[in-house]
C-alpha cells in the first residue's frame, strides 16, 4: 500500500456537487482503508456560508449515499469528519486568501501537517488560473517547508489555444511536477488493468499489432441524458466532454509500446508517442470519418424521454452533439492501417465502457457457422464498466456430428474474485497525489496534443454550415450512419446489451 505523510487536502469549490458525491466519499473510503496518514486535515473552501458543523452534516449525507463504506458506523464517520473543516471566502478576491493561509497554519499546528498541502480545484474553470495566482501571492505554492501540489479537474481547456494558455498560467505559479491534471478514467481499475493484460501476459502482446488485429473499438455509452448539467454540456458536447480526454487516454493505453519500466516518466513518454502518431484528420476524413448526433425525444417501453433540445439550460436550437463517433488511425509501425473506432453518447440503450480488440479471421473458413449464427471474429473485450472484466470470444465446435462452429465466451468478472474491492477512480487518484505519484495524471503536453488532434473537428463543426448533425431517438445506439464507418462487409460495432456478456440488438433503456 502507498505510504503517505501527514498533509492537508484543501478543496476549492467545496460546496459543489463533486465534493459531495465523489471527493469526500473517496477520502472517507481511504480513511476506512487505513490509507490516510496519521495527521491529516481536509479544508473545504467556497463562497457559500457554512459553519464547520453544517459542512460536516452535508458531507456525512454524501458519505452515506456515495461512499463504498456508506454503511459505516456513525462514530467512524464522525471521527473522520472531526478532521474536516470549512472556510468561506470569495475565491475570486486575492485579499481573502490570507484567511486560507491563517487557517492552514492553525491546522498545521493542530495536526502536525508538516506544511504539506494539496490544493484541489473543483471550481468553475474560469477560476483555474486565478486561484493559483492568489495562492502564490500568499507564498502557498512554494515548497520550502513541505510539498505543495495542485489538482485540476477537467475540463482542461475548451480548445487547443485555451489549453495552451491554461498550461502557461499554471506553470507561472507551479512547477510541472506539482501539477496533477485529473482524468478520472485513468483512475479506473479496469483502465489500469489494460497495462497488466498487455504486459504481464506472454500470449497477447505477440498478437497485439497490425498483423493480427483487424480493428479496435472503444466505446463509452451512457443511458443517462445530460441531467441537470445542460448549462455546462451545451457549451461542451461529447467530443470535448469524453473523447479529447477519457477516450484518447484509453486509446493511448491500448496502443502504446511496452514501457521500459513502470514509472510515470516511462509510461507518459510512451503515451505521448501514441498521441503524436495520431494521423491528423484531413478535410475528407472530417466529412467521412467523423459523425455527430443529438438525441431526440422518444418513448421507450411506455416511458417518455425528452429530446436534448428540451432539456433545461439547453438552447432550443442547439447544435451541440450528444453523440460522436469516428474512425482514426495511428501512423506508426505497430498500427499502420488498423482502424480505431471511437464512439460515445448519451441516452444510448445501456451504460457501458469497453474496448474491443477484433482479431483477424483465420485465413480459411474450413467450418460452417452453426445454424442461426454468423461467423464472428475472435474478440477480446476489456470491460471498463460496469461488470468489470475481460471476455474472450472464441469459436467452438458444436457438439455432435459435423463440424459447425459457434462463438462462445470465456468470461472473467471482477465480481467473481473473493476479494474484489475496487477503489473508486477518485479514491485511487487522490491517494496517488497524496503519495506524489503522478503516473495516472495528464501531463501538460498530453493535454495540448490531444486538443490539437480534435481541434479540426471542432472547427469543422463550428464553421461549416453543411456539417451534418444527425438526430437519433433517445434509447437507440445513435445515428445509423455510424454503421457505415466500420470497414468490411461483415464488421459492425459491437452492441452490448444490459447483460453485457452477450451480444444482441435489442436493449432496454
Ligand atoms: C465525465 C463527463 O467526465 O465523465 C460526464 O463530464 C460523463 O458527462 C462522465 O457522464 C462519465 O464517467 P463514468 O465514470 O461514469 O464513465
PDB file of N, CA, C and O and ligand atoms in Angstrom, residues 22 154 184-185 188 220-222 224-225 227 229 232-233 241-242 245-246 346 351 353 385 425-426, ligand 1:
ATOM      1  N   UNK A  22     -18.278  12.793  -4.808  1.00  0.00           N
ATOM      2  CA  UNK A  22     -17.092  12.000  -5.156  1.00  0.00           C
ATOM      3  C   UNK A  22     -15.926  12.196  -4.186  1.00  0.00           C
ATOM      4  O   UNK A  22     -15.345  11.229  -3.711  1.00  0.00           O
ATOM      5  N   UNK A 154     -11.155  18.341 -14.738  1.00  0.00           N
ATOM      6  CA  UNK A 154     -11.482  18.637 -16.124  1.00  0.00           C
ATOM      7  C   UNK A 154     -12.673  19.597 -16.156  1.00  0.00           C
ATOM      8  O   UNK A 154     -13.392  19.654 -15.163  1.00  0.00           O
ATOM      9  N   UNK A 184     -10.464  11.177 -14.705  1.00  0.00           N
ATOM     10  CA  UNK A 184     -10.857  10.111 -13.777  1.00  0.00           C
ATOM     11  C   UNK A 184     -10.867   8.729 -14.434  1.00  0.00           C
ATOM     12  O   UNK A 184     -10.816   7.721 -13.750  1.00  0.00           O
ATOM     13  N   UNK A 185     -10.882   8.674 -15.776  1.00  0.00           N
ATOM     14  CA  UNK A 185     -10.821   7.367 -16.418  1.00  0.00           C
ATOM     15  C   UNK A 185      -9.514   6.645 -16.076  1.00  0.00           C
ATOM     16  O   UNK A 185      -9.480   5.430 -15.961  1.00  0.00           O
ATOM     17  N   UNK A 188      -9.557   4.441 -13.038  1.00  0.00           N
ATOM     18  CA  UNK A 188     -10.389   3.239 -13.003  1.00  0.00           C
ATOM     19  C   UNK A 188      -9.491   1.998 -13.028  1.00  0.00           C
ATOM     20  O   UNK A 188      -8.595   1.887 -13.874  1.00  0.00           O
ATOM     21  N   UNK A 220     -17.799   4.401 -25.071  1.00  0.00           N
ATOM     22  CA  UNK A 220     -18.288   4.813 -23.754  1.00  0.00           C
ATOM     23  C   UNK A 220     -19.729   5.243 -23.964  1.00  0.00           C
ATOM     24  O   UNK A 220     -19.991   6.329 -24.496  1.00  0.00           O
ATOM     25  N   UNK A 221     -20.648   4.357 -23.644  1.00  0.00           N
ATOM     26  CA  UNK A 221     -22.069   4.643 -23.850  1.00  0.00           C
ATOM     27  C   UNK A 221     -22.704   4.943 -22.502  1.00  0.00           C
ATOM     28  O   UNK A 221     -22.352   4.312 -21.496  1.00  0.00           O
ATOM     29  N   UNK A 222     -23.623   5.884 -22.509  1.00  0.00           N
ATOM     30  CA  UNK A 222     -24.351   6.181 -21.277  1.00  0.00           C
ATOM     31  C   UNK A 222     -25.839   6.155 -21.576  1.00  0.00           C
ATOM     32  O   UNK A 222     -26.254   6.615 -22.646  1.00  0.00           O
ATOM     33  N   UNK A 224     -27.952   7.649 -19.470  1.00  0.00           N
ATOM     34  CA  UNK A 224     -28.479   8.914 -18.940  1.00  0.00           C
ATOM     35  C   UNK A 224     -28.390  10.005 -20.006  1.00  0.00           C
ATOM     36  O   UNK A 224     -27.590   9.913 -20.935  1.00  0.00           O
ATOM     37  N   UNK A 225     -29.213  11.033 -19.820  1.00  0.00           N
ATOM     38  CA  UNK A 225     -29.121  12.207 -20.687  1.00  0.00           C
ATOM     39  C   UNK A 225     -28.185  13.214 -20.035  1.00  0.00           C
ATOM     40  O   UNK A 225     -27.299  12.826 -19.262  1.00  0.00           O
ATOM     41  N   UNK A 227     -28.996  15.338 -17.816  1.00  0.00           N
ATOM     42  CA  UNK A 227     -29.479  15.576 -16.463  1.00  0.00           C
ATOM     43  C   UNK A 227     -29.487  17.058 -16.145  1.00  0.00           C
ATOM     44  O   UNK A 227     -29.909  17.847 -16.970  1.00  0.00           O
ATOM     45  N   UNK A 229     -27.004  19.073 -16.061  1.00  0.00           N
ATOM     46  CA  UNK A 229     -25.765  19.741 -16.458  1.00  0.00           C
ATOM     47  C   UNK A 229     -25.868  20.409 -17.828  1.00  0.00           C
ATOM     48  O   UNK A 229     -24.865  20.646 -18.486  1.00  0.00           O
ATOM     49  N   UNK A 232     -23.541  23.445 -18.641  1.00  0.00           N
ATOM     50  CA  UNK A 232     -22.150  23.117 -18.974  1.00  0.00           C
ATOM     51  C   UNK A 232     -22.095  22.376 -20.309  1.00  0.00           C
ATOM     52  O   UNK A 232     -21.337  22.715 -21.213  1.00  0.00           O
ATOM     53  N   UNK A 233     -22.961  21.366 -20.436  1.00  0.00           N
ATOM     54  CA  UNK A 233     -22.821  20.448 -21.563  1.00  0.00           C
ATOM     55  C   UNK A 233     -23.079  21.134 -22.899  1.00  0.00           C
ATOM     56  O   UNK A 233     -22.446  20.828 -23.900  1.00  0.00           O
ATOM     57  N   UNK A 241     -16.265  16.587 -24.004  1.00  0.00           N
ATOM     58  CA  UNK A 241     -16.587  16.028 -22.692  1.00  0.00           C
ATOM     59  C   UNK A 241     -15.956  14.642 -22.492  1.00  0.00           C
ATOM     60  O   UNK A 241     -15.550  14.303 -21.379  1.00  0.00           O
ATOM     61  N   UNK A 242     -15.888  13.843 -23.542  1.00  0.00           N
ATOM     62  CA  UNK A 242     -15.463  12.448 -23.369  1.00  0.00           C
ATOM     63  C   UNK A 242     -14.269  12.045 -24.234  1.00  0.00           C
ATOM     64  O   UNK A 242     -13.428  11.266 -23.817  1.00  0.00           O
ATOM     65  N   UNK A 245     -10.415  13.743 -23.845  1.00  0.00           N
ATOM     66  CA  UNK A 245      -9.726  13.340 -22.615  1.00  0.00           C
ATOM     67  C   UNK A 245      -9.843  11.828 -22.387  1.00  0.00           C
ATOM     68  O   UNK A 245      -8.932  11.081 -22.704  1.00  0.00           O
ATOM     69  N   UNK A 246     -11.004  11.384 -21.872  1.00  0.00           N
ATOM     70  CA  UNK A 246     -11.112   9.994 -21.414  1.00  0.00           C
ATOM     71  C   UNK A 246     -10.774   8.962 -22.505  1.00  0.00           C
ATOM     72  O   UNK A 246      -9.985   8.053 -22.288  1.00  0.00           O
ATOM     73  N   UNK A 346     -24.769  10.006 -25.113  1.00  0.00           N
ATOM     74  CA  UNK A 346     -25.734   9.982 -24.008  1.00  0.00           C
ATOM     75  C   UNK A 346     -27.068   9.488 -24.550  1.00  0.00           C
ATOM     76  O   UNK A 346     -27.324   9.559 -25.746  1.00  0.00           O
ATOM     77  N   UNK A 351     -25.557   1.518 -20.266  1.00  0.00           N
ATOM     78  CA  UNK A 351     -24.312   2.159 -19.836  1.00  0.00           C
ATOM     79  C   UNK A 351     -23.195   1.137 -19.972  1.00  0.00           C
ATOM     80  O   UNK A 351     -23.252   0.065 -19.360  1.00  0.00           O
ATOM     81  N   UNK A 353     -18.720   0.996 -20.856  1.00  0.00           N
ATOM     82  CA  UNK A 353     -17.464   1.488 -21.427  1.00  0.00           C
ATOM     83  C   UNK A 353     -16.605   0.263 -21.653  1.00  0.00           C
ATOM     84  O   UNK A 353     -16.397  -0.529 -20.721  1.00  0.00           O
ATOM     85  N   UNK A 385     -16.459  -0.781 -17.501  1.00  0.00           N
ATOM     86  CA  UNK A 385     -17.569  -0.681 -16.559  1.00  0.00           C
ATOM     87  C   UNK A 385     -18.885  -0.834 -17.287  1.00  0.00           C
ATOM     88  O   UNK A 385     -18.926  -0.535 -18.481  1.00  0.00           O
ATOM     89  N   UNK A 425     -12.347   5.622  -8.796  1.00  0.00           N
ATOM     90  CA  UNK A 425     -11.291   6.328  -9.508  1.00  0.00           C
ATOM     91  C   UNK A 425     -10.749   7.483  -8.653  1.00  0.00           C
ATOM     92  O   UNK A 425      -9.538   7.700  -8.562  1.00  0.00           O
ATOM     93  N   UNK A 426     -11.659   8.191  -7.980  1.00  0.00           N
ATOM     94  CA  UNK A 426     -11.193   9.334  -7.184  1.00  0.00           C
ATOM     95  C   UNK A 426     -10.379   8.882  -5.984  1.00  0.00           C
ATOM     96  O   UNK A 426      -9.412   9.538  -5.589  1.00  0.00           O
TER      97      UNK A 426
HETATM   98  C1  LIG B   1     -17.392  12.982 -17.099  1.00  0.00           C
HETATM   99  C2  LIG B   1     -18.296  13.671 -18.079  1.00  0.00           C
HETATM  100  O1  LIG B   1     -16.077  13.397 -17.265  1.00  0.00           O
HETATM  101  O2  LIG B   1     -17.466  11.584 -17.308  1.00  0.00           O
HETATM  102  C3  LIG B   1     -19.729  13.179 -17.941  1.00  0.00           C
HETATM  103  O3  LIG B   1     -18.262  15.067 -17.865  1.00  0.00           O
HETATM  104  C4  LIG B   1     -19.776  11.680 -18.052  1.00  0.00           C
HETATM  105  O4  LIG B   1     -20.573  13.771 -18.911  1.00  0.00           O
HETATM  106  C5  LIG B   1     -18.761  11.045 -17.120  1.00  0.00           C
HETATM  107  O5  LIG B   1     -21.086  11.270 -17.691  1.00  0.00           O
HETATM  108  C6  LIG B   1     -18.671   9.561 -17.372  1.00  0.00           C
HETATM  109  O6  LIG B   1     -17.869   8.990 -16.394  1.00  0.00           O
HETATM  110  P1  LIG B   1     -18.103   7.491 -15.943  1.00  0.00           P
HETATM  111  O7  LIG B   1     -17.038   7.246 -14.937  1.00  0.00           O
HETATM  112  O8  LIG B   1     -19.495   7.416 -15.397  1.00  0.00           O
HETATM  113  O9  LIG B   1     -17.951   6.686 -17.193  1.00  0.00           O
END
